[in-house]
Coordinates of C-alpha atoms in Angstrom, one line a residue:
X19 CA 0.0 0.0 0.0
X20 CA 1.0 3.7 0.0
X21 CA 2.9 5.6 2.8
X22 CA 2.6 9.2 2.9
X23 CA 5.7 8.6 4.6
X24 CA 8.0 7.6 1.7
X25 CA 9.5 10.1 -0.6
X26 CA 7.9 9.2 -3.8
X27 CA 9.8 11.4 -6.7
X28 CA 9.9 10.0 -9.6
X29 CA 13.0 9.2 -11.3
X30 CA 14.0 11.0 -14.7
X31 CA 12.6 8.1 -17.2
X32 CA 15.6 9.3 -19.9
X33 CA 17.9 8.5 -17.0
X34 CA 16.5 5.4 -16.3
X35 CA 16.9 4.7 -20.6
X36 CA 20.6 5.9 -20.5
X37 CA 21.3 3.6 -17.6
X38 CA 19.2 0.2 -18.8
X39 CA 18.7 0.8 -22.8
X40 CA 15.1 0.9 -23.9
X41 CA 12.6 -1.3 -22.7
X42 CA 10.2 -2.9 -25.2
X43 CA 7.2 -5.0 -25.1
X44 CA 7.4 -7.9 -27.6
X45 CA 5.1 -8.0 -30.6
X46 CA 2.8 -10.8 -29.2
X47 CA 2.1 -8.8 -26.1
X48 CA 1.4 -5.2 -28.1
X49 CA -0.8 -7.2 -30.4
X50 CA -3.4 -7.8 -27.7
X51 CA -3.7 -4.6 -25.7
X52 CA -6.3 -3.1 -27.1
X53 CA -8.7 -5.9 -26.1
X54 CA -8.6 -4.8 -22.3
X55 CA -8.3 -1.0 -22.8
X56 CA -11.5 0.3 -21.3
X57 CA -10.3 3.6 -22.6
X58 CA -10.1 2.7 -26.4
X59 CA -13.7 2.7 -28.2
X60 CA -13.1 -1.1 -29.9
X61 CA -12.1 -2.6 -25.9
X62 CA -15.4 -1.3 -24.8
X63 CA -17.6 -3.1 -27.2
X64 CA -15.8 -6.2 -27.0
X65 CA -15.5 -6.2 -23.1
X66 CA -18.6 -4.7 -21.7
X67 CA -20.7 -7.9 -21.6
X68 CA -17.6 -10.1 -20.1
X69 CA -16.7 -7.3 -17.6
X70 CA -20.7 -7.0 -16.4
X71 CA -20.9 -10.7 -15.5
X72 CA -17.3 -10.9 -13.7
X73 CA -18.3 -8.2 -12.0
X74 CA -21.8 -9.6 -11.0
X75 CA -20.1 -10.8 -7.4
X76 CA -18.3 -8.2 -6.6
X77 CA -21.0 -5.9 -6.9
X78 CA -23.0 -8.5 -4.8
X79 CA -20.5 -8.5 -1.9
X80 CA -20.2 -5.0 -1.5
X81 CA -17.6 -5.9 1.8
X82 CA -14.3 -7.7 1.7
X83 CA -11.4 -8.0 4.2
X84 CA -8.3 -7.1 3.2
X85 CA -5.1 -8.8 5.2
X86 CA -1.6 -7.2 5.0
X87 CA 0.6 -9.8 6.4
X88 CA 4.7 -10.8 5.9
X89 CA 8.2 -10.7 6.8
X90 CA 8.0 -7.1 8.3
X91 CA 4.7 -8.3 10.6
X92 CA 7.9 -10.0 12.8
X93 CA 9.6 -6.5 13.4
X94 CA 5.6 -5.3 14.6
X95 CA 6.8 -2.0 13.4
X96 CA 9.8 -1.4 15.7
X97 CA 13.2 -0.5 14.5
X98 CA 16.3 1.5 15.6
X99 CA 14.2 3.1 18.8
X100 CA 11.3 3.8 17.0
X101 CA 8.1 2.0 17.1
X102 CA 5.8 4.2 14.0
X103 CA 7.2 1.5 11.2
X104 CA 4.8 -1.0 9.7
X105 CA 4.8 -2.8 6.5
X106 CA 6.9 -0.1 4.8
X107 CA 9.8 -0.7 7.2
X108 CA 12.5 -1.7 5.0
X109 CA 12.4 1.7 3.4
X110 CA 11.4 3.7 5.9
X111 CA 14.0 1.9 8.3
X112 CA 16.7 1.8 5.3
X113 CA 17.4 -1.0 6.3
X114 CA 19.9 -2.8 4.0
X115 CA 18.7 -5.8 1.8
X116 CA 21.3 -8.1 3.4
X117 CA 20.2 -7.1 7.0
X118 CA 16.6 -7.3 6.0
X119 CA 17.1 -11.0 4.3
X120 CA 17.7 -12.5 8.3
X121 CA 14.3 -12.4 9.1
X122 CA 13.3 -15.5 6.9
X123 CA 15.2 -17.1 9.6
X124 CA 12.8 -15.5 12.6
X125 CA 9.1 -16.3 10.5
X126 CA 7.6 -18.6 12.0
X127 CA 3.9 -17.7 12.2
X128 CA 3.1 -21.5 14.4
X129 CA -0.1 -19.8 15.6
X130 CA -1.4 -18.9 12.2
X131 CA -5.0 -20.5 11.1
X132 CA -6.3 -20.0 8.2
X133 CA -9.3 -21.3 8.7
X134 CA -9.6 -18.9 11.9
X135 CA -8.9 -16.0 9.5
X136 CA -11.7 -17.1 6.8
X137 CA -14.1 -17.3 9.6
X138 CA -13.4 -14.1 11.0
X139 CA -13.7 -12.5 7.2
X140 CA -17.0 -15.0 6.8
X141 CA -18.8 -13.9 10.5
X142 CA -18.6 -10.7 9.7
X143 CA -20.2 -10.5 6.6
X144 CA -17.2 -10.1 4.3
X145 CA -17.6 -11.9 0.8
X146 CA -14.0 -11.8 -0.1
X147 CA -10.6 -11.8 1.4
X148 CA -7.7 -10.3 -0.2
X149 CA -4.3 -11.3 1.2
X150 CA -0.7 -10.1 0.3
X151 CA 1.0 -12.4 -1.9
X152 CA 3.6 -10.3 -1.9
X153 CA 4.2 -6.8 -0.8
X154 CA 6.6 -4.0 -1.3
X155 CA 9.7 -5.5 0.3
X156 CA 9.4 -8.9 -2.6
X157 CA 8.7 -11.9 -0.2
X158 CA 6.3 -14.2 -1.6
X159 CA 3.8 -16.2 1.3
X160 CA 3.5 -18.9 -1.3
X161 CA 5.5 -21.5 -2.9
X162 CA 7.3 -19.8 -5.6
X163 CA 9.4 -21.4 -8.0
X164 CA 11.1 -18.0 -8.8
X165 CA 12.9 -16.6 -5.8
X166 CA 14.2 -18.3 -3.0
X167 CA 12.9 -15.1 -0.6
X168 CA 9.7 -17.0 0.1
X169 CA 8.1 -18.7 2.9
X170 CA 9.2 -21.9 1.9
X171 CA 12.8 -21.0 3.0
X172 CA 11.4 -20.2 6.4
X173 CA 11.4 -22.2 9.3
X174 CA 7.2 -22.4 8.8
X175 CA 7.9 -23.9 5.7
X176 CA 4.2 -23.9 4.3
X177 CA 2.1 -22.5 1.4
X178 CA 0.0 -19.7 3.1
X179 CA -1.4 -18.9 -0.1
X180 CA -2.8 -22.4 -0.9
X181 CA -3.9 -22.4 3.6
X182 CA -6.1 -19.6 2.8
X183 CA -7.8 -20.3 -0.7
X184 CA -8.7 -24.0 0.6
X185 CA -10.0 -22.0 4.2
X186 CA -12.1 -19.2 2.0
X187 CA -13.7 -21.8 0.3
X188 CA -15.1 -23.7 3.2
X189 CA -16.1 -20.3 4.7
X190 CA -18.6 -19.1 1.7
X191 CA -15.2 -16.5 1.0
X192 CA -14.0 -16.0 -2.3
X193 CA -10.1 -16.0 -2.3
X194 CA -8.2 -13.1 -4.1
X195 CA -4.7 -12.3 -4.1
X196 CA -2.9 -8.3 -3.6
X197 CA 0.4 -8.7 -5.6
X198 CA 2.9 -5.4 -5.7
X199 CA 4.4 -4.5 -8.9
X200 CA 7.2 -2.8 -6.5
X201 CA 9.8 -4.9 -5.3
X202 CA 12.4 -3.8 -2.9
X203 CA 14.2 -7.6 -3.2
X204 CA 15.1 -8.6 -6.3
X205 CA 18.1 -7.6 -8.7
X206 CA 16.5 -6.4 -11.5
X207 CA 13.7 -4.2 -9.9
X208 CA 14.6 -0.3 -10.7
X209 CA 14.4 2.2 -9.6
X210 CA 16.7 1.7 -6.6
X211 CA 15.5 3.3 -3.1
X212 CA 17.7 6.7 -3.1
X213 CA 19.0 5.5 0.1
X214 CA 20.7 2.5 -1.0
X215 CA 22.0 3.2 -4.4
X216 CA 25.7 3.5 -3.0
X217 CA 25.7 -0.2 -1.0
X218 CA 23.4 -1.8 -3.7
X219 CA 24.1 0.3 -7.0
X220 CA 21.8 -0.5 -10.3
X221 CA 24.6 -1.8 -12.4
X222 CA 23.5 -4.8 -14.4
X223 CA 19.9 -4.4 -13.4
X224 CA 17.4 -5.1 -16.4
X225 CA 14.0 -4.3 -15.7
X226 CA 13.1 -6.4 -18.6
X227 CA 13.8 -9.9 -16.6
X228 CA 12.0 -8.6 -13.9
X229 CA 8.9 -8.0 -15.7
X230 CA 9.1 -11.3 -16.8
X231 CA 9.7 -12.9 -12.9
X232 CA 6.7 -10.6 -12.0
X233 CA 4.8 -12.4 -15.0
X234 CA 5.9 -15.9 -14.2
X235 CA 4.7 -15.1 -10.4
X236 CA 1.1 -14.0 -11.5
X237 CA 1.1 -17.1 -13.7
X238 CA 1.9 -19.0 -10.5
X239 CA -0.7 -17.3 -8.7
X240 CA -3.4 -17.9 -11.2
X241 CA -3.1 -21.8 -11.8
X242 CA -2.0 -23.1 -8.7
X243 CA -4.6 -22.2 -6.5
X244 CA -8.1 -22.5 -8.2
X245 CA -10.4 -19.7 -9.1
X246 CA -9.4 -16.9 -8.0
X247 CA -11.9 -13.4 -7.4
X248 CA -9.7 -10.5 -7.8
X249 CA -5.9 -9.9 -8.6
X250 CA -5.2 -6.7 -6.3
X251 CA -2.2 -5.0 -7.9
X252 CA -0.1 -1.9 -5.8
X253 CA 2.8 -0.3 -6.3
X254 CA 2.5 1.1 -10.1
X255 CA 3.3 4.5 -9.6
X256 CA 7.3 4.7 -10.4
X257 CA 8.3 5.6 -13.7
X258 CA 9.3 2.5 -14.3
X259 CA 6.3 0.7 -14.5
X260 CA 4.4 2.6 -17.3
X261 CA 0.4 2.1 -19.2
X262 CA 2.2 -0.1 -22.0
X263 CA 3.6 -2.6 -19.1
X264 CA 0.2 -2.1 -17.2
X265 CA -1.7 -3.2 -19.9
X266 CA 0.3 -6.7 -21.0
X267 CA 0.4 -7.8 -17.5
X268 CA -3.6 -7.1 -17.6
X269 CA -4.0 -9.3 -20.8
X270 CA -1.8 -12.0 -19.3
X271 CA -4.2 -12.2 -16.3
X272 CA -7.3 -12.3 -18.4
X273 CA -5.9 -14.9 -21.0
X274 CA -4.9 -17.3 -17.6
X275 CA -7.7 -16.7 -16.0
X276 CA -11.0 -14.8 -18.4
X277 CA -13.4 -14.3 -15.1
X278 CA -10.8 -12.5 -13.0
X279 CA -11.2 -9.2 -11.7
X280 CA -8.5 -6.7 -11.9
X281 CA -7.9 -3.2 -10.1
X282 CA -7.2 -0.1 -11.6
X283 CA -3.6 -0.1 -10.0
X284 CA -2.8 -2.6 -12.5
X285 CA -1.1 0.1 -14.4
X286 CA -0.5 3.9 -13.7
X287 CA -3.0 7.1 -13.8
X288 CA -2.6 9.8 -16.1
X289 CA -2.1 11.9 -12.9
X290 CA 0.2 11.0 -9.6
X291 CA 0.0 10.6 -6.1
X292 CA -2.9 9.4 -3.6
X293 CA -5.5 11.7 -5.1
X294 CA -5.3 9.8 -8.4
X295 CA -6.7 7.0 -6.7
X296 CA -9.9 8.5 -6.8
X297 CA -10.5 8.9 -10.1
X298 CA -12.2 6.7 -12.9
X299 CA -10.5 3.5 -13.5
X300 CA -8.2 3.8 -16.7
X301 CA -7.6 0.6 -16.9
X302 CA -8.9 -2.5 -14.9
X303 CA -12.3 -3.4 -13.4
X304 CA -12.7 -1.0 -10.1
X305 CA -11.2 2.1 -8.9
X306 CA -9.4 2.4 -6.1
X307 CA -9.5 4.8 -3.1
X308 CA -7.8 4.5 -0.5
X309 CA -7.7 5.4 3.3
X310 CA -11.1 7.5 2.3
X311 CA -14.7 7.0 0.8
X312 CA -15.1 9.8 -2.8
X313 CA -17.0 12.5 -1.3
X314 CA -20.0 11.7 -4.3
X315 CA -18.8 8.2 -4.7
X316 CA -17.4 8.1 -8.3
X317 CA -20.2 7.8 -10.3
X318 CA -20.6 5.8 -13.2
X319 CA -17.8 3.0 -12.5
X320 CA -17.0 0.0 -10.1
X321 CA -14.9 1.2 -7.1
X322 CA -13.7 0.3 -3.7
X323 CA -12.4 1.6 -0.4
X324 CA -9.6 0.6 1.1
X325 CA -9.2 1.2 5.0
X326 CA -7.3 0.6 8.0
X327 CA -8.8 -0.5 11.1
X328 CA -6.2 1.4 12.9
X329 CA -2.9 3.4 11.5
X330 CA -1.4 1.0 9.5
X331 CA -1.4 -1.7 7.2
X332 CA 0.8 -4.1 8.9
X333 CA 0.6 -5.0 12.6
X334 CA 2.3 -2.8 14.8
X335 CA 2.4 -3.5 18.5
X336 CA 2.2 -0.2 19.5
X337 CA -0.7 1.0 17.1
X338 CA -3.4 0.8 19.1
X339 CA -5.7 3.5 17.8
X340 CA -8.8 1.4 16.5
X341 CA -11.8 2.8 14.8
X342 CA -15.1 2.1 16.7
X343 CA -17.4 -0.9 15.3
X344 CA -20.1 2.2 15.0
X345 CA -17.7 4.3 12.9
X346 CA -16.4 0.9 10.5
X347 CA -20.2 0.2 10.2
X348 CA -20.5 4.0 9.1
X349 CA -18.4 3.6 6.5
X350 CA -19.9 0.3 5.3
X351 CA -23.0 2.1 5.4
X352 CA -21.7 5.3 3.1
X353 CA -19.7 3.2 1.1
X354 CA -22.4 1.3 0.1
X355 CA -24.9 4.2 0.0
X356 CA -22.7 5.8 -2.6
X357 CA -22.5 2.1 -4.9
X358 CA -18.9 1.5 -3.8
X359 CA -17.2 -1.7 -2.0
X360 CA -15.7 -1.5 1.8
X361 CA -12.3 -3.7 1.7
X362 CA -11.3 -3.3 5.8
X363 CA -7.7 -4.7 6.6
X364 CA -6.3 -6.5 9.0
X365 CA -2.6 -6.9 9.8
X366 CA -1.9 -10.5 11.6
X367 CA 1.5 -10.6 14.3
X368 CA 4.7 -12.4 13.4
X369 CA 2.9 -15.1 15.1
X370 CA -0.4 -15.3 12.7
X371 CA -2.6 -14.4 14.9
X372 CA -5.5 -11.4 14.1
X373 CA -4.9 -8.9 17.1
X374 CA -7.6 -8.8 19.4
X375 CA -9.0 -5.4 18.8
X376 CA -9.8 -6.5 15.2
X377 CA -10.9 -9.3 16.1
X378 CA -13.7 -7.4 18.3
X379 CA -14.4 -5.3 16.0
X380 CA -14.7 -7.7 13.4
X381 CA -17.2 -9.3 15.4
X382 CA -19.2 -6.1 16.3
X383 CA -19.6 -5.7 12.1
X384 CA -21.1 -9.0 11.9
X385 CA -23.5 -9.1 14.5
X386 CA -24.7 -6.0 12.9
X387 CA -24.5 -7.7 9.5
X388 CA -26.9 -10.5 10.7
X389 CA -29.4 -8.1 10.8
X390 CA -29.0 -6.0 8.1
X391 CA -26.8 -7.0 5.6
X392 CA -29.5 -7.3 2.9
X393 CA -29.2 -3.1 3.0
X394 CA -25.9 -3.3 2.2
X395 CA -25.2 -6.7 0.1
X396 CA -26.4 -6.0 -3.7
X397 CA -27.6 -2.8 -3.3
X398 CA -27.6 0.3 -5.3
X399 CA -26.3 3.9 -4.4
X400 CA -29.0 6.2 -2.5
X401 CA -31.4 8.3 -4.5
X402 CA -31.2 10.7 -2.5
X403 CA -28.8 13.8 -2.6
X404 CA -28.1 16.0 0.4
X405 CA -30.7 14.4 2.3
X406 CA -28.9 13.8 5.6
X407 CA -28.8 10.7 6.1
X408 CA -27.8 7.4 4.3
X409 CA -29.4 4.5 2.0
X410 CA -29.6 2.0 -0.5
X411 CA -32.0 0.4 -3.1
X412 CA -32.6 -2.5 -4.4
X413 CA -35.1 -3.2 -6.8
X414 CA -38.4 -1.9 -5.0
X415 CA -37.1 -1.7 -1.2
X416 CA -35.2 1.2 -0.2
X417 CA -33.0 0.9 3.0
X418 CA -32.7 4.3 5.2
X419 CA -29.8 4.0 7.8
X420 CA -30.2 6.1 11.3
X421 CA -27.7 5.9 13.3
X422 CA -29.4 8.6 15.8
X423 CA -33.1 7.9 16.6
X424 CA -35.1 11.8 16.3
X425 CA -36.7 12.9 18.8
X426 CA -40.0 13.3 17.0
X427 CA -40.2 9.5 15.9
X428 CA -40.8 10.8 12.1
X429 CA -38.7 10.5 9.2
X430 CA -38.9 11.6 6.0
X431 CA -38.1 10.3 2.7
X432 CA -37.7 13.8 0.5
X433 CA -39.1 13.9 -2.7
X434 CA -40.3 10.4 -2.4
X435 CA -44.4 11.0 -4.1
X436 CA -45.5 7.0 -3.6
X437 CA -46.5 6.0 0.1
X438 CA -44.3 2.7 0.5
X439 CA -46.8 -0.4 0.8
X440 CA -45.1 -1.9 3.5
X441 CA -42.4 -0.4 6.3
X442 CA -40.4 -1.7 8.9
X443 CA -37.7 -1.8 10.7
X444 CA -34.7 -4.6 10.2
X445 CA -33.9 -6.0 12.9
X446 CA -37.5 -6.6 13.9
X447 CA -38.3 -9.9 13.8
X448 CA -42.1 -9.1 14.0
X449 CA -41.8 -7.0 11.0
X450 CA -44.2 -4.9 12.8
X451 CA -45.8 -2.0 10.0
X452 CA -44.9 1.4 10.4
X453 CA -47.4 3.9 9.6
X454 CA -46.3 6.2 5.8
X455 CA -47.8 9.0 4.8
X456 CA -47.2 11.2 2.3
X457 CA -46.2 15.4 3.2
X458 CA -45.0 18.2 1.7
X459 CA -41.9 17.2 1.3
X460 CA -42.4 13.5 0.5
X461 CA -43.4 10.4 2.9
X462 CA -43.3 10.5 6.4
X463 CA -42.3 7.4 8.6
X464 CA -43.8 6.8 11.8
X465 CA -40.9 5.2 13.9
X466 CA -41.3 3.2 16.8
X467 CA -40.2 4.8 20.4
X468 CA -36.9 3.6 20.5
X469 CA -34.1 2.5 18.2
X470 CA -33.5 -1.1 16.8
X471 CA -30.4 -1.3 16.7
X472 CA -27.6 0.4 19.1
X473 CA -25.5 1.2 16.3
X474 CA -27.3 2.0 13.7
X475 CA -31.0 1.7 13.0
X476 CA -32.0 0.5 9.4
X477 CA -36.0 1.5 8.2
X478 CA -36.9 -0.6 5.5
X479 CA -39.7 0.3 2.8
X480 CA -41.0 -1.4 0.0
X481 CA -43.0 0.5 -3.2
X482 CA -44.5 -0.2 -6.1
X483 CA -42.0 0.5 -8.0
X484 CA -38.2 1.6 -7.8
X485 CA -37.9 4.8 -5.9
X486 CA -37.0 8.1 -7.4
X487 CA -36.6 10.7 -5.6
X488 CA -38.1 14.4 -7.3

């Protein structure tokens, strides 16, 4: 993931030329890349029908977890005195390649469960799980046949990868893999950190091989472990990596594997930095924002929200600064209202083990999501603008969230000029009707005295038709 922490400048591209020659896709790769380029006219006509049935799950889940877990969980964030690193720590550490290599020899995760983790991702109401194949820092927590810096050469010694898709499946979960285009490890990756350049200089480094270890990874990735949901790709933003390379790693992924589901990060944005994230997906399936939820959504496209539980992506021992259940609900709950996806991350310990705070809160979300997760799973955004308060649609029902019960007992659906045939609130097992009738300003609700649920109420209405709202 990104770190506002890291000094992201890019590298001069003719310097990076000078230094490694020009790098060129073959001809059998260039051939294809116009199929999967949502921006070109001809990829849109022959993609649109594939892309809406791939996508038909996704949109359906509406809430994944997302798990950030390898060789810098062991360090838990702690290095030199300081205690504010996470899964960035290499670079933010400096810490040299050599140096950073030792810790194969201290993971050891005995602790870890996989099935554990799918449950915890299933009772919550998540629909998907997204775990780190490999991050930033190049070690790969499956068994690789191209690098040697995998947990295979630990003393664990197991497939974590192959743990958790056989786990997701037994839970209902579908299994999907985030894979970094950065890589920190091997010899061939450029740019080189800043810091390092002098005790690890470029010399002999071609890009082109690693494009092709990257490749052969994916490959790996893609038919080893069964169907997999989404391939979640990070770190595209040096100038290394550019559209042309985004786009034939793309292809590969849909020739392996025609169903899969790819992010936007797959290749880089027109424009740089965090904000870019936001924006319509150039190429891929979803957009991707991260640590926030698009003010308006982004209308028109697939997207999803990445967030921490805490501060950071990997475990740190000494983050303890947890959102509430009622504020991760709330941003299930606007997520959704806007049509976008919730991905909420966990960071296991060196050990395996999900920390205990999001484990509670984990738990919180899906006792909530017993109740009311047919307002968030396949839903649509709210018709509703400026209105003050969340909700969804689906078909004919419309889902109002409240997460503060009014003191009059009546709410109001503006615009709305149908009275709802039936009303009540989720959670409810009587389904006991609420009284509609319409005002002014559209249909008022008669709510019961008190609220449903203690952290957020959901009123429930069905119409004749679909609601629109004037």
């Amino acid at each position: 993931m990104t770190n506002p922490r890291e000094d992201r400048r890019r590298p001069d591209r003719r310097d990076f030329l000078r230094t490694t020659g020009a790098f060129a896709l073959g001809a059998a790769g260039l051939s294809r890349l116009t199929r999967f380029d949502p921006v070109s006219p001809a990829g849109e006509r022959t993609a649109a029908g594939a892309a809406k049935d791939r996508m038909a799950w996704w949109r359906e889940a509406r809430f994944g977890m997302f798990v950030h877990w390898g060789l810098y969980s062991v360090l838990a964030g702690e290095w030199g005195g300081r205690t504010d690193y996470a899964e960035w720590i290499r670079n933010n550490a400096k810490i040299p390649v050599d140096e950073y290599e030792k810790l194969l020899g201290r993971f050891n995760p005995t602790e870890f469960d996989a099935d554990r983790l799918a449950s915890l991702a299933a009772d919550a109401g998540a629909k998907y799980l997204v775990i780190t194949s490999k991050h930033h820092d190049g070690f790969c927590l499956f068994d690789t046949k191209q690098t040697d810096f995998n947990v295979m050469h630990t003393p664990y010694r197991r497939d974590i990868m192959r743990m958790v898709a056989d786990a997701c499946r037994r839970h209902g979960v579908r299994p999907c893999w985030y894979h970094s285009i950065m890589d920190w490890h091997h010899p061939d990756y450029l740019p080189r950190r800043d810091w390092e350049r002098e005790t690890r200089p470029p010399n002999g480094a071609q890009f082109e091989r690693y494009v092709r270890y990257l490749h052969a990874e994916v490959e790996e990735l893609l038919t080893h472990y069964g169907d997999i949901g989404v391939m979640w790709f990070d770190g595209e933003w040096e100038s290394t990596w550019t559209r042309e390379l985004g786009l034939a790693l793309a292809d590969r992924c849909r020739t392996l594997a025609p169903d899969l589901i790819i992010n936007s990060r797959v290749a880089p944005k027109q424009s740089s930095g965090l904000n870019s994230k936001l924006a319509r997906a150039e190429i891929g399936d979803f957009s991707t924002p991260e640590q926030e939820i698009p003010d308006r959504g982004i209308p028109g496209v697939d997207w999803e929200s990445c967030v921490t539980m805490n501060g950071n992506w990997g475990y740190n021992r000494a983050d303890h600064n947890f959102k509430s259940v009622p504020k991760l609900v709330s941003m299930l709950v606007e997520t959704a209202s806007k049509g976008g996806n919730l991905l909420l991350n966990v960071g296991p310990t060196g050990e395996g083990l999900v920390p205990d705070e999001s484990v509670v809160r984990l738990k919180g979300i899906g006792d909530w999501m017993r109740l009311h997760a047919d307002a968030i799973r396949g839903t649509d955004a709210s018709p509703f603008e400026n209105a003050g308060f969340r909700a969804t649609r689906k078909g004919k029902l419309l889902y109002s969230f409240i997460p503060e019960w009014p003191a009059s007992r009546e709410f109001v659906l503006p615009g709305v000029r149908a009275v709802p045939h039936r009303a009540w609130m989720m959670g409810d097992r009587s389904r006991h009707p609420l009284a509609a009738r319409q005002v002014e300003a559209g249909v008022a609700i008669s709510l019961p005295e008190r609220a449903s649920d203690p952290v957020c109420s959901v009123l429930a209405c069905e119409f004749a038709a679909p609601v629109r709202a004037s």
